[in-house]
Structures are given as C-alpha cells and as structure tokens.
Tab-separated table of C-alpha atoms in Angstrom:
chain	number	residue	atom	x	y	z
A	1	MET	CA	0.000	0.000	0.000
A	2	LYS	CA	2.854	2.371	0.888
A	3	ARG	CA	4.438	1.661	-2.487
A	4	LEU	CA	1.099	2.425	-4.167
A	5	PHE	CA	0.821	5.757	-2.318
A	6	SER	CA	4.441	6.564	-3.258
A	7	LEU	CA	3.672	5.874	-6.897
A	8	VAL	CA	0.556	8.057	-6.723
A	9	TYR	CA	2.529	10.901	-5.104
A	10	LEU	CA	5.236	10.533	-7.755
A	11	VAL	CA	2.668	10.804	-10.544
A	12	ILE	CA	1.033	13.791	-8.848
A	13	GLY	CA	4.439	15.410	-8.461
A	14	LEU	CA	5.277	14.904	-12.127
A	15	VAL	CA	1.927	16.329	-13.174
A	16	ALA	CA	2.399	19.306	-10.852
A	17	THR	CA	5.881	19.915	-12.200
A	18	ALA	CA	4.638	19.756	-15.764
A	19	SER	CA	1.765	22.061	-14.885
A	20	GLY	CA	4.124	24.527	-13.193
A	21	GLN	CA	6.235	24.630	-16.325
A	22	SER	CA	3.321	24.919	-18.715
A	23	GLY	CA	4.451	28.415	-19.656
A	24	GLN	CA	7.951	27.193	-20.364
A	25	THR	CA	7.438	25.914	-23.861
A	26	GLY	CA	10.134	24.977	-26.315
A	27	ALA	CA	12.712	22.268	-26.808
A	28	GLY	CA	15.922	21.545	-24.894
A	29	LYS	CA	17.477	24.686	-26.278
A	30	PRO	CA	16.049	27.696	-28.105
A	31	LYS	CA	16.448	27.942	-31.817
A	32	LEU	CA	17.179	31.644	-31.564
A	33	VAL	CA	18.066	34.283	-28.977
A	34	VAL	CA	16.840	37.808	-29.706
A	35	GLY	CA	18.146	40.841	-27.862
A	36	ILE	CA	16.306	44.154	-28.184
A	37	ILE	CA	17.766	47.419	-26.916
A	38	VAL	CA	15.609	50.547	-26.988
A	39	ASP	CA	18.018	53.459	-26.916
A	40	GLN	CA	17.219	55.991	-24.140
A	41	MET	CA	14.200	54.100	-22.800
A	42	ARG	CA	13.229	54.921	-19.221
A	43	TRP	CA	11.679	52.064	-17.236
A	44	ASP	CA	8.553	54.099	-16.516
A	45	TYR	CA	7.819	54.471	-20.234
A	46	LEU	CA	6.372	50.937	-20.081
A	47	HIS	CA	3.579	52.395	-17.967
A	48	TYR	CA	3.532	56.097	-18.831
A	49	TYR	CA	2.957	55.389	-22.530
A	50	ASP	CA	0.892	52.228	-22.000
A	51	TYR	CA	-2.302	53.961	-23.087
A	52	THR	CA	-0.828	54.278	-26.588
A	53	PHE	CA	0.093	50.579	-26.880
A	54	GLY	CA	-1.777	47.752	-28.538
A	55	ASN	CA	-1.898	44.220	-27.143
A	56	ASP	CA	0.769	42.583	-29.289
A	57	GLY	CA	3.908	44.612	-28.523
A	58	PHE	CA	5.056	45.844	-25.118
A	59	ARG	CA	1.834	44.603	-23.485
A	60	ARG	CA	2.410	41.104	-24.817
A	61	LEU	CA	5.948	41.082	-23.424
A	62	LEU	CA	4.596	42.208	-20.050
A	63	SER	CA	1.585	39.880	-19.953
A	64	GLU	CA	3.397	36.757	-21.146
A	65	GLY	CA	6.968	37.465	-20.101
A	66	TYR	CA	8.938	38.222	-16.951
A	67	SER	CA	9.605	41.824	-15.926
A	68	CYS	CA	12.507	42.931	-13.738
A	69	ASP	CA	11.099	46.236	-12.533
A	70	ASN	CA	14.141	47.508	-10.655
A	71	THR	CA	17.019	47.020	-13.069
A	72	GLN	CA	19.845	49.479	-12.462
A	73	ILE	CA	22.992	50.563	-14.276
A	74	THR	CA	25.950	50.450	-11.892
A	75	TYR	CA	28.517	52.661	-13.622
A	76	VAL	CA	29.065	56.047	-15.184
A	77	PRO	CA	28.934	57.333	-17.863
A	78	THR	CA	25.469	56.123	-18.867
A	79	VAL	CA	25.873	56.541	-22.622
A	80	THR	CA	25.116	54.469	-25.714
A	81	ALA	CA	28.403	52.678	-26.390
A	82	VAL	CA	28.863	51.794	-22.745
A	83	GLY	CA	25.274	50.637	-22.343
A	84	HIS	CA	25.278	48.351	-25.356
A	85	SER	CA	28.659	46.873	-24.473
A	86	CYS	CA	27.693	46.274	-20.832
A	87	VAL	CA	24.308	44.683	-21.598
A	88	TYR	CA	25.947	42.186	-23.911
A	89	THR	CA	29.188	41.544	-22.006
A	90	GLY	CA	27.704	41.505	-18.512
A	91	SER	CA	30.631	43.698	-17.585
A	92	VAL	CA	31.554	47.321	-16.810
A	93	PRO	CA	33.803	49.919	-18.526
A	94	ALA	CA	36.633	49.208	-16.081
A	95	ILE	CA	36.898	45.803	-17.762
A	96	THR	CA	35.433	46.206	-21.254
A	97	GLY	CA	37.640	49.154	-22.237
A	98	ILE	CA	34.616	50.996	-23.639
A	99	ALA	CA	34.908	54.003	-21.329
A	100	GLY	CA	32.434	56.151	-23.253
A	101	ASN	CA	31.221	56.951	-26.728
A	102	ASP	CA	34.625	58.624	-27.057
A	103	PHE	CA	37.744	58.139	-24.954
A	104	TYR	CA	41.512	58.350	-25.190
A	105	LYS	CA	43.383	55.333	-26.464
A	106	ASP	CA	47.169	55.338	-26.848
A	107	GLY	CA	47.161	59.093	-26.291
A	108	LYS	CA	44.600	59.884	-29.008
A	109	ARG	CA	40.915	60.709	-28.770
A	110	THR	CA	39.094	57.703	-30.207
A	111	TYR	CA	35.498	56.979	-31.137
A	112	CYS	CA	34.382	53.694	-29.602
A	113	THR	CA	34.164	51.669	-32.834
A	114	ASP	CA	36.735	53.484	-34.984
A	115	ASP	CA	38.970	51.181	-37.022
A	116	ALA	CA	41.061	52.670	-39.826
A	117	SER	CA	42.260	49.203	-40.874
A	118	VAL	CA	38.889	48.254	-42.394
A	119	GLN	CA	36.834	49.567	-45.305
A	120	THR	CA	33.155	50.328	-45.831
A	121	VAL	CA	30.990	47.634	-47.388
A	122	GLY	CA	27.720	48.794	-48.918
A	123	SER	CA	28.495	52.449	-49.670
A	124	HIS	CA	31.285	54.750	-50.809
A	125	THR	CA	31.490	56.758	-47.580
A	126	LYS	CA	33.762	56.380	-44.562
A	127	ALA	CA	30.859	55.425	-42.289
A	128	GLY	CA	31.944	51.795	-42.427
A	129	LEU	CA	35.426	52.271	-40.992
A	130	MET	CA	34.253	50.533	-37.844
A	131	SER	CA	34.792	47.286	-35.939
A	132	PRO	CA	34.600	45.838	-32.397
A	133	ARG	CA	38.378	45.844	-31.913
A	134	ASN	CA	38.282	48.492	-29.148
A	135	LEU	CA	36.113	46.151	-27.065
A	136	ARG	CA	38.425	44.101	-24.850
A	137	VAL	CA	36.016	41.316	-23.856
A	138	THR	CA	33.500	38.968	-25.439
A	139	THR	CA	29.738	39.437	-25.711
A	140	MET	CA	26.738	37.118	-25.422
A	141	CYS	CA	26.854	36.673	-29.186
A	142	ASP	CA	30.485	35.589	-28.919
A	143	ALA	CA	29.589	33.226	-26.062
A	144	VAL	CA	26.877	31.596	-28.187
A	145	LYS	CA	29.322	31.172	-31.078
A	146	ILE	CA	32.114	29.784	-28.896
A	147	ALA	CA	29.822	27.325	-27.095
A	148	GLN	CA	28.763	25.870	-30.451
A	149	ASP	CA	32.243	25.714	-31.972
A	150	PHE	CA	31.558	28.867	-34.030
A	151	LYS	CA	28.815	27.172	-36.052
A	152	ALA	CA	25.959	29.444	-34.950
A	153	LYS	CA	24.946	32.588	-36.823
A	154	THR	CA	25.025	35.901	-34.932
A	155	ILE	CA	23.968	39.253	-36.372
A	156	GLY	CA	23.566	42.808	-35.044
A	157	VAL	CA	21.250	45.455	-36.558
A	158	SER	CA	20.902	49.128	-35.599
A	159	LEU	CA	20.843	52.637	-37.023
A	160	LYS	CA	23.929	53.400	-34.920
A	161	ASP	CA	27.193	51.638	-35.668
A	162	ARG	CA	27.889	51.198	-31.942
A	163	GLY	CA	24.366	49.828	-31.433
A	164	ALA	CA	25.058	47.004	-33.888
A	165	ILE	CA	28.782	46.392	-33.376
A	166	MET	CA	29.028	46.297	-29.579
A	167	PRO	CA	26.318	43.633	-29.129
A	168	ALA	CA	27.415	41.470	-32.066
A	169	GLY	CA	30.930	41.256	-30.682
A	170	HIS	CA	34.110	39.901	-32.210
A	171	THR	CA	32.921	36.692	-33.878
A	172	ALA	CA	29.696	37.901	-35.503
A	173	ASN	CA	28.682	36.900	-38.988
A	174	ALA	CA	27.706	40.522	-39.477
A	175	ALA	CA	26.798	43.826	-37.899
A	176	TYR	CA	24.709	46.202	-40.023
A	177	TRP	CA	24.270	49.894	-39.320
A	178	PHE	CA	22.738	52.801	-41.187
A	179	ASP	CA	24.833	55.121	-43.320
A	180	ASN	CA	22.792	58.326	-43.232
A	181	GLU	CA	24.697	59.868	-46.141
A	182	ALA	CA	24.092	56.841	-48.371
A	183	GLY	CA	20.570	56.193	-47.053
A	184	ALA	CA	21.284	52.487	-46.645
A	185	PHE	CA	22.537	49.816	-44.267
A	186	ILE	CA	26.232	49.063	-44.456
A	187	THR	CA	28.898	47.000	-42.741
A	188	SER	CA	32.699	46.768	-42.895
A	189	THR	CA	35.372	44.468	-44.225
A	190	TYR	CA	35.873	43.262	-40.656
A	191	TYR	CA	32.846	41.050	-41.355
A	192	MET	CA	32.694	40.533	-45.126
A	193	LYS	CA	33.814	41.761	-48.531
A	194	GLU	CA	30.354	42.464	-49.935
A	195	LEU	CA	26.782	42.617	-48.731
A	196	PRO	CA	24.777	39.404	-49.041
A	197	GLY	CA	22.098	39.411	-51.713
A	198	TRP	CA	19.209	39.817	-49.289
A	199	ALA	CA	20.832	42.921	-47.707
A	200	ALA	CA	21.593	44.478	-51.086
A	201	ASP	CA	18.000	43.839	-52.150
A	202	PHE	CA	16.709	45.389	-48.932
A	203	ASN	CA	18.765	48.549	-49.512
A	204	LYS	CA	17.574	48.795	-53.089
A	205	ALA	CA	13.940	48.599	-52.002
A	206	ASN	CA	14.316	50.851	-48.936
A	207	ARG	CA	16.915	53.475	-49.807
A	208	GLN	CA	16.297	56.708	-47.912
A	209	THR	CA	16.690	60.192	-49.384
A	210	SER	CA	16.186	62.141	-46.144
A	211	ASP	CA	17.408	61.942	-42.551
A	212	ILE	CA	15.112	59.419	-40.847
A	213	ARG	CA	17.061	59.155	-37.585
A	214	TYR	CA	14.927	61.754	-35.765
A	215	THR	CA	11.647	60.187	-36.871
A	216	PRO	CA	9.776	56.963	-36.000
A	217	LYS	CA	10.601	55.779	-39.507
A	218	GLY	CA	14.106	55.020	-38.252
A	219	ASN	CA	12.704	52.360	-35.936
A	220	THR	CA	10.512	50.963	-38.708
A	221	LEU	CA	13.546	50.626	-40.946
A	222	VAL	CA	15.492	48.779	-38.219
A	223	ALA	CA	12.602	46.380	-37.564
A	224	ASP	CA	12.277	45.658	-41.272
A	225	MET	CA	16.034	45.123	-41.618
A	226	ALA	CA	16.025	42.773	-38.620
A	227	ILE	CA	13.194	40.734	-40.174
A	228	ALA	CA	15.071	40.701	-43.482
A	229	ALA	CA	18.147	39.342	-41.664
A	230	LEU	CA	15.995	36.793	-39.818
A	231	ASN	CA	14.705	35.420	-43.100
A	232	GLY	CA	17.682	36.136	-45.327
A	233	GLU	CA	20.056	34.254	-43.048
A	234	GLN	CA	17.429	31.667	-42.004
A	235	LEU	CA	18.185	32.400	-38.354
A	236	GLY	CA	16.813	29.855	-35.920
A	237	ARG	CA	16.140	27.270	-38.588
A	238	GLY	CA	19.296	25.201	-38.393
A	239	ALA	CA	20.861	22.834	-35.892
A	240	THR	CA	22.333	25.642	-33.754
A	241	THR	CA	21.045	28.358	-31.465
A	242	ASP	CA	21.508	31.609	-33.384
A	243	PHE	CA	21.489	35.187	-32.083
A	244	LEU	CA	19.841	38.330	-33.477
A	245	ALA	CA	20.747	41.580	-31.685
A	246	VAL	CA	18.501	44.540	-32.524
A	247	SER	CA	18.860	48.114	-31.297
A	248	PHE	CA	16.278	50.848	-31.914
A	249	SER	CA	18.105	54.194	-32.010
A	250	SER	CA	15.505	56.731	-33.125
A	251	THR	CA	14.067	56.912	-29.611
A	252	ASP	CA	17.402	58.373	-28.506
A	253	TYR	CA	17.641	60.875	-31.345
A	254	ILE	CA	14.055	61.994	-30.743
A	255	GLY	CA	14.532	62.217	-26.984
A	256	HIS	CA	17.628	64.388	-27.310
A	257	ARG	CA	15.859	66.778	-29.640
A	258	TYR	CA	12.368	66.906	-28.121
A	259	GLY	CA	12.523	65.591	-24.535
A	260	THR	CA	10.826	62.892	-22.480
A	261	ARG	CA	7.335	64.403	-22.413
A	262	SER	CA	7.038	65.684	-25.961
A	263	PRO	CA	4.369	64.662	-28.491
A	264	GLN	CA	7.213	63.428	-30.686
A	265	THR	CA	8.443	61.014	-28.011
A	266	GLU	CA	4.922	59.792	-27.352
A	267	GLU	CA	4.456	59.146	-31.063
A	268	ALA	CA	7.811	57.377	-31.245
A	269	TYR	CA	6.828	54.883	-28.537
A	270	ARG	CA	3.316	54.392	-29.903
A	271	LEU	CA	4.762	53.423	-33.260
A	272	LEU	CA	7.679	51.475	-31.758
A	273	ASP	CA	5.078	49.313	-30.017
A	274	ARG	CA	3.782	48.390	-33.470
A	275	GLU	CA	7.282	47.535	-34.637
A	276	ILE	CA	7.844	45.307	-31.591
A	277	ALA	CA	4.542	43.561	-32.368
A	278	LYS	CA	5.578	43.140	-36.003
A	279	LEU	CA	8.931	41.675	-34.986
A	280	LEU	CA	7.311	39.261	-32.527
A	281	GLY	CA	4.899	38.158	-35.236
A	282	ALA	CA	7.756	37.530	-37.643
A	283	LEU	CA	9.591	35.493	-34.990
A	284	ASP	CA	6.466	33.461	-34.243
A	285	SER	CA	6.070	32.709	-37.920
A	286	ALA	CA	9.712	31.984	-38.753
A	287	VAL	CA	10.936	30.257	-35.594
A	288	GLY	CA	7.763	29.339	-33.707
A	289	LYS	CA	6.247	30.457	-30.427
A	290	GLY	CA	8.258	29.159	-27.493
A	291	ASN	CA	11.255	28.391	-29.685
A	292	TYR	CA	13.055	31.691	-29.216
A	293	LEU	CA	14.332	33.430	-26.097
A	294	LEU	CA	13.985	37.209	-26.170
A	295	PHE	CA	14.977	40.008	-23.839
A	296	LEU	CA	14.265	43.730	-24.083
A	297	SER	CA	16.195	46.410	-22.216
A	298	ALA	CA	17.847	49.804	-22.711
A	299	ASP	CA	21.371	51.156	-22.872
A	300	HIS	CA	20.441	54.067	-20.578
A	301	ALA	CA	17.429	56.157	-19.667
A	302	ALA	CA	17.043	59.974	-19.649
A	303	ALA	CA	16.304	62.984	-17.468
A	304	HIS	CA	13.283	65.185	-17.842
A	305	ASN	CA	14.036	68.466	-19.564
A	306	ALA	CA	15.815	70.816	-17.156
A	307	ALA	CA	13.834	73.879	-18.204
A	308	LEU	CA	10.591	71.982	-17.563
A	309	MET	CA	11.852	70.967	-14.136
A	310	GLN	CA	12.862	74.541	-13.298
A	311	LYS	CA	9.453	75.803	-14.350
A	312	ASN	CA	7.852	73.449	-11.851
A	313	GLY	CA	10.185	74.234	-8.957
A	314	VAL	CA	12.572	71.272	-9.265
A	315	PRO	CA	16.307	72.066	-8.947
A	316	ALA	CA	17.833	71.572	-12.396
A	317	GLY	CA	19.985	73.344	-14.929
A	318	GLU	CA	22.660	73.446	-17.565
A	319	TRP	CA	26.396	72.929	-17.282
A	320	ASP	CA	28.213	74.191	-20.351
A	321	GLU	CA	30.988	71.686	-21.071
A	322	PRO	CA	33.037	73.805	-23.538
A	323	ALA	CA	32.861	76.749	-21.133
A	324	ALA	CA	33.853	74.481	-18.241
A	325	LEU	CA	36.891	73.196	-20.146
A	326	ASN	CA	37.942	76.741	-20.975
A	327	ASP	CA	37.493	77.783	-17.351
A	328	MET	CA	39.666	74.894	-16.110
A	329	ASN	CA	42.530	75.828	-18.394
A	330	ASN	CA	42.290	79.540	-17.570
A	331	TYR	CA	42.345	78.747	-13.863
A	332	LEU	CA	45.440	76.539	-14.160
A	333	LYS	CA	47.223	79.023	-16.431
A	334	THR	CA	46.757	81.745	-13.841
A	335	LEU	CA	47.600	79.494	-10.896
A	336	TYR	CA	50.813	78.164	-12.384
A	337	ASN	CA	51.747	81.128	-14.595
A	338	THR	CA	51.850	79.057	-17.762
A	339	SER	CA	50.533	79.726	-21.253
A	340	THR	CA	50.127	76.033	-22.064
A	341	PRO	CA	46.722	74.371	-21.491
A	342	LEU	CA	47.098	71.658	-18.864
A	343	VAL	CA	43.670	70.089	-19.486
A	344	LYS	CA	43.641	68.170	-22.732
A	345	ASP	CA	39.946	67.280	-22.960
A	346	LEU	CA	36.600	66.971	-21.191
A	347	ILE	CA	34.487	64.018	-22.301
A	348	GLU	CA	31.247	62.903	-20.624
A	349	TYR	CA	32.258	64.455	-17.283
A	350	ARG	CA	35.771	62.960	-17.444
A	351	VAL	CA	38.752	65.326	-17.326
A	352	TYR	CA	41.847	64.371	-19.301
A	353	LEU	CA	44.985	66.160	-18.094
A	354	ASP	CA	47.984	66.748	-20.350
A	355	HIS	CA	50.641	64.921	-18.361
A	356	GLU	CA	53.516	66.053	-20.570
A	357	ALA	CA	52.493	69.703	-20.333
A	358	ILE	CA	52.173	69.390	-16.556
A	359	LYS	CA	55.660	67.931	-16.312
A	360	ALA	CA	57.051	70.669	-18.555
A	361	ALA	CA	55.476	73.254	-16.231
A	362	GLY	CA	57.402	71.758	-13.328
A	363	LYS	CA	54.309	70.369	-11.601
A	364	THR	CA	53.044	66.924	-10.683
A	365	VAL	CA	49.773	65.407	-11.800
A	366	ALA	CA	48.747	64.913	-8.172
A	367	GLU	CA	49.072	68.594	-7.254
A	368	VAL	CA	47.266	69.710	-10.406
A	369	GLU	CA	44.464	67.241	-9.688
A	370	GLU	CA	44.067	68.529	-6.140
A	371	ALA	CA	43.971	72.181	-7.190
A	372	LEU	CA	41.661	71.562	-10.129
A	373	CYS	CA	39.215	69.393	-8.170
A	374	SER	CA	38.878	72.139	-5.543
A	375	HIS	CA	38.221	74.701	-8.253
A	376	ILE	CA	35.648	72.565	-10.077
A	377	ALA	CA	33.820	71.624	-6.884
A	378	ALA	CA	33.423	75.305	-5.951
A	379	ASP	CA	30.716	75.485	-8.640
A	380	ASP	CA	27.329	74.986	-6.941
A	381	ARG	CA	26.185	72.833	-9.863
A	382	VAL	CA	28.949	70.316	-9.092
A	383	ALA	CA	28.474	67.750	-6.320
A	384	TYR	CA	31.922	66.129	-6.502
A	385	ALA	CA	35.122	66.379	-8.507
A	386	VAL	CA	37.389	63.461	-7.673
A	387	PRO	CA	40.640	62.027	-9.034
A	388	PHE	CA	39.944	58.526	-10.298
A	389	ASP	CA	42.931	57.041	-8.463
A	390	LYS	CA	41.771	58.428	-5.099
A	391	VAL	CA	38.021	57.779	-5.268
A	392	GLN	CA	38.160	54.632	-3.125
A	393	GLY	CA	39.263	56.581	-0.055
A	394	LEU	CA	37.048	59.649	-0.409
A	395	SER	CA	33.933	60.396	1.638
A	396	ILE	CA	31.301	60.141	-1.051
A	397	PRO	CA	28.122	58.005	-1.058
A	398	GLN	CA	28.679	54.335	-1.755
A	399	ALA	CA	26.308	54.287	-4.739
A	400	ILE	CA	28.226	57.077	-6.456
A	401	ARG	CA	31.655	55.692	-5.542
A	402	GLU	CA	30.737	52.259	-6.918
A	403	ARG	CA	29.563	53.728	-10.209
A	404	ILE	CA	32.743	55.782	-10.614
A	405	ILE	CA	34.982	52.788	-9.902
A	406	ASN	CA	33.044	50.507	-12.255
A	407	GLY	CA	33.242	53.155	-14.990
A	408	TYR	CA	36.937	53.873	-14.619
A	409	ASN	CA	39.287	52.256	-17.111
A	410	PRO	CA	42.858	53.237	-16.134
A	411	LYS	CA	44.097	53.392	-19.721
A	412	ARG	CA	41.129	55.206	-21.257
A	413	SER	CA	39.122	57.221	-18.721
A	414	GLY	CA	41.408	60.150	-17.959
A	415	ASP	CA	42.143	61.628	-14.548
A	416	ILE	CA	39.141	63.280	-12.867
A	417	GLN	CA	35.459	62.377	-12.615
A	418	ILE	CA	32.945	65.213	-12.278
A	419	ILE	CA	29.617	64.441	-10.613
A	420	LEU	CA	27.002	67.156	-11.087
A	421	GLN	CA	24.130	67.841	-8.736
A	422	PRO	CA	20.943	65.873	-9.559
A	423	GLY	CA	19.038	67.560	-12.366
A	424	TYR	CA	22.080	69.267	-13.896
A	425	TYR	CA	23.559	68.269	-17.230
A	426	GLY	CA	26.230	69.098	-19.726
A	427	PHE	CA	23.590	69.458	-22.409
A	428	ASP	CA	23.999	69.126	-26.125
A	429	SER	CA	23.873	72.467	-27.880
A	430	GLY	CA	20.346	73.852	-27.949
A	431	SER	CA	18.765	70.979	-26.004
A	432	PHE	CA	18.347	72.771	-22.680
A	433	HIS	CA	15.046	74.410	-23.591
A	434	GLU	CA	13.487	71.516	-25.504
A	435	GLY	CA	15.294	68.188	-25.390
A	436	THR	CA	17.043	66.041	-22.839
A	437	SER	CA	20.278	64.214	-22.193
A	438	HIS	CA	21.781	61.436	-20.079
A	439	GLY	CA	25.110	60.191	-18.790
A	440	VAL	CA	25.009	60.465	-14.993
A	441	TRP	CA	24.505	58.228	-11.942
A	442	CYS	CA	21.003	59.377	-10.984
A	443	SER	CA	18.048	56.992	-11.158
A	444	TYR	CA	16.461	58.769	-14.117
A	445	ASP	CA	19.500	57.696	-16.172
A	446	THR	CA	20.163	54.316	-14.559
A	447	HIS	CA	16.691	52.763	-14.085
A	448	ILE	CA	15.977	50.817	-17.268
A	449	PRO	CA	13.400	48.227	-18.389
A	450	LEU	CA	14.269	44.547	-18.503
A	451	LEU	CA	11.833	41.993	-19.923
A	452	PHE	CA	12.417	38.325	-20.687
A	453	PHE	CA	10.056	36.486	-23.025
A	454	GLY	CA	9.604	33.170	-24.799
A	455	TRP	CA	11.618	29.996	-24.364
A	456	HIS	CA	11.555	28.733	-20.746
A	457	VAL	CA	10.178	32.060	-19.476
A	458	SER	CA	7.011	32.048	-17.382
A	459	HIS	CA	4.929	35.123	-16.658
A	460	GLY	CA	6.010	37.070	-13.589
A	461	GLN	CA	7.799	40.103	-12.223
A	462	THR	CA	10.183	41.134	-9.480
A	463	ALA	CA	10.865	44.423	-7.740
A	464	LYS	CA	14.163	43.132	-6.362
A	465	GLU	CA	17.178	45.086	-7.537
A	466	THR	CA	18.789	43.594	-10.610
A	467	HIS	CA	21.639	45.013	-12.647
A	468	VAL	CA	22.408	45.600	-16.284
A	469	THR	CA	25.345	43.211	-15.902
A	470	ASP	CA	22.928	40.415	-14.933
A	471	ILE	CA	21.358	40.216	-18.393
A	472	ALA	CA	24.212	38.351	-20.066
A	473	ALA	CA	24.693	36.144	-17.021
A	474	THR	CA	21.004	35.197	-17.087
A	475	VAL	CA	20.833	34.402	-20.795
A	476	CYS	CA	24.013	32.326	-20.709
A	477	SER	CA	22.856	30.473	-17.585
A	478	MET	CA	19.570	29.600	-19.299
A	479	LEU	CA	21.481	28.317	-22.316
A	480	HIS	CA	23.902	26.363	-20.087
A	481	ILE	CA	26.906	28.036	-21.651
A	482	GLN	CA	29.830	29.986	-20.214
A	483	SER	CA	29.223	33.706	-19.697
A	484	PRO	CA	31.267	36.287	-21.648
A	485	ASN	CA	34.851	36.420	-20.388
A	486	GLY	CA	34.503	39.760	-18.586
A	487	CYS	CA	31.070	39.100	-17.070
A	488	VAL	CA	30.571	40.227	-13.467
A	489	GLY	CA	26.785	39.745	-13.358
A	490	THR	CA	24.646	37.223	-11.493
A	491	PRO	CA	21.890	35.157	-13.158
A	492	ILE	CA	18.388	36.351	-12.322
A	493	ARG	CA	15.866	33.773	-11.125
A	494	LEU	CA	12.894	34.271	-13.410
A	495	LYS	CA	10.372	33.106	-10.815
C-alpha cells in the first residue's frame, strides 16, 4: 500500500511539475536568442505610454513574459556605447575598455568603434570604418558562437554603428548599421567583402533620401532590416542556437531633440510598439512560439528636460561643457603662470589632463588634480570632482563611488570624474530648452526596463534590484553556456 501511495505521489508530483512549467514551452534549447535594446528608454515608459500601446507589442511582453522592474545601471557614464557593451558583455567599462562613446586610447581621442584598418561595405562613404576591436572582452553573441564551436549565426542590426557592433561582438557573422549619407545599411570588411544578396535587395527597395534618424521611420527601418536578416540568413532554422541583436536608435535621437514628455516622443513609442509587435509576429512565424528566447532592455534612460523641471520648482539646470573646459585651463594658467593648457579634454564628465604639459610646467599630476578638483567643486552645480585614483578613499556616497569605480578604465578614462548635482547636465547644444540628455549616476539615467520572453520564461515580475550586468549572465545560464569572459553579473531567477 505504501508503495502504491508513493507511486501516486510521484505521478502527482510529475503532473504538478509539468503544470508549473506549462508556460515554459520549447525544446531543450532555443532555436534563436533575440536581444532588443531601446536606446534611451526609461523604465517608466512601459507604464507612462501604456495607453498608446496595442496588445501585441510591449503589453504582450509584459503579460506573457517576466519583468525585472528595478534594473539598475551600476557605472558612469550612462551613454550608448557603454550601455550596449555592458548589456551584452555583462561587464563594466573598467573591464570592457569601452569608457564612453569617445575616450583616449594610446594618447589619441578615439570613437568607440573606430577602425582605420577596415573599409566600408555597402556604400562609398567612410561610415563603415568601424569594428569591435576596441572592445576588450566577449559578448553574449560571442559566447553563443564559442559554445557551439563557431557554427551558430550571430547578427547585429541598428541605425547606430555602436548599437550594432558592440552587441554582435568579435565573432559575428555581421553587424549592419545605417549610413545616413548613403541612405542604406552598411557593414565593414571586418565582417565581409560584400553585402549578401538579401541585404543588397533590402537597400535597393528601402533606400532613404532624407534623414530618418529623428523620426519613428528610423525604428521601422530597423525592424524591417532585422526581419530581413531573420529570413535572409534563415536564423533559428538550423541545428544551432543563433542570435539576433537589434537596437532601436531613433528613440534616442528623438529624446535628445524633443525631450521625455514631448508629443514626438509619445508618437515614437506608440509606433515602436507596433514595430515590436511586427517583430514578434515575424519570430512566431519563422521560428515558432516558445522556440526563441527574447529580452528587451535599454542602454540608458534619460532625465526630464531641465527647463521643464525649473518651471515646476525642481532644482535643475545646464552645465556648459566647452565653457567648463575653458574655465579649467584659464584657472590653471593663472595658478601656475603658464601659457600652455594643462587640461587636454573633457568628455562625458571625465577630465583628461595633459601629463607632458604638466611635467614641462614643473608640476606633478597629483598637485594639479588637487587644485583643479577644488576649483571645479566650488561650482554649486557640481556635487563632486574626484581624481579617479583616489576615489576609493574619499567620503562620497557608496552608490556614487561604486559607479565611478566601475566606470573607470585606467588606460582610457582620464584623470578626474565630475559628478554634477541631480538635475544638472552638460547638455547638447540647444537641447536645454526643448530636449534632454543622459550620462550620470542618478536613477532617471540608470533605471531601465528589462523583460524576458519566450523559451523557458514564465509570466512574472520582481521588484528586487537587478543590474544591467545580470542580463548576459542570465541568458548564458539559461542556455547552459559559459558567460562572456569579462562578465561580473549574477543570473536572475525568473520566478
């Protein structure tokens, strides 16, 4: 009788287990992994713009997928190149080498994906002189390739070169980005010698004659190109798990120009919802429901327009970066009686000192740092100005200190980190009265959406703090493969 009861309990247990996993459809491994980054998407947009959404885009991801509602970025600067690289590597700038959209490398100012050793493929411009060689670690796409002995197909698609290249990583079959001058998607000889037929056909049918980056049409074009790659490369229809990395950039362009509460931004998200629905439909059709694992997140968020905040009594304002750089050099020239500028550059709140000029002036970097930090911090708009090599021992809040340390790459980040007061920004020219920006440690820049959907994902949500670095760790854990080689994240339990 006991054995009979044990058998009954075993059967009940198996049924219960199967029932509990009813939402986890799919085979032993997904046919395809899809990563979606929405450039400059605040977490609260999922709810603030919900009234504009249909049922098959963002709402479907929320109603069928798993939402991590408190996902935070744990570094500065919160900018596009860093965000895309950190989502896909599970790492931070201190390790990845991508210290910003621009940084100094071997003594020269360098754009994150610049590579003069390659050529453009798909146009006659220089927009294709790009590759992932400045990225020092592997990405999720690389991890998927390596785990399958490089037999899988991995592709990145974005309007921005850095939005396609950073996710796709070093071993990608291709990364495609938009050449605004040519009005078409291009790549570089890092990946191939000529565009595949499907990509050339897509460009021929969709060539643009105007700048579509600041319009919702930019997102439509990316969605269509991603679907063309899905079908043209037959992703998810072979014996391997493939990877499609998609980044929607027009939301960032529109946000910078018009702000977080503008009709243009509302329209952008209303129409992006349709593009997400279209992409999900294409995946369902091509790969099959439950056969692909998808995540959606952002590279950074954005602040509300400073002028709008001021109007409503919230402390906020502008910090003119060119003027600040000029002021730093004038101060040091007067202090040390020298005609040579001692500050070489100011990039995304990072100060690059000219070490050779400082030595020639008979000074040490340490004494210049101390004097300059005191001068910068005297500005009421500045909360802290700290030398990178001394930040660990300074009395600043742990959350800020951690973000500075994680964002500091000794060979590329310069000498001093400037932290402005909440609400203050080094705005792009002309954006103070209309648009917005990002790049700092505050929650409006660091709180981003994170949704998982599809293969082995049941419906649910968590308000526990998760981190941008956890995304790659989670995906790789689900696939039972090794995380990217610089990953510092922890897998999220999707329960």
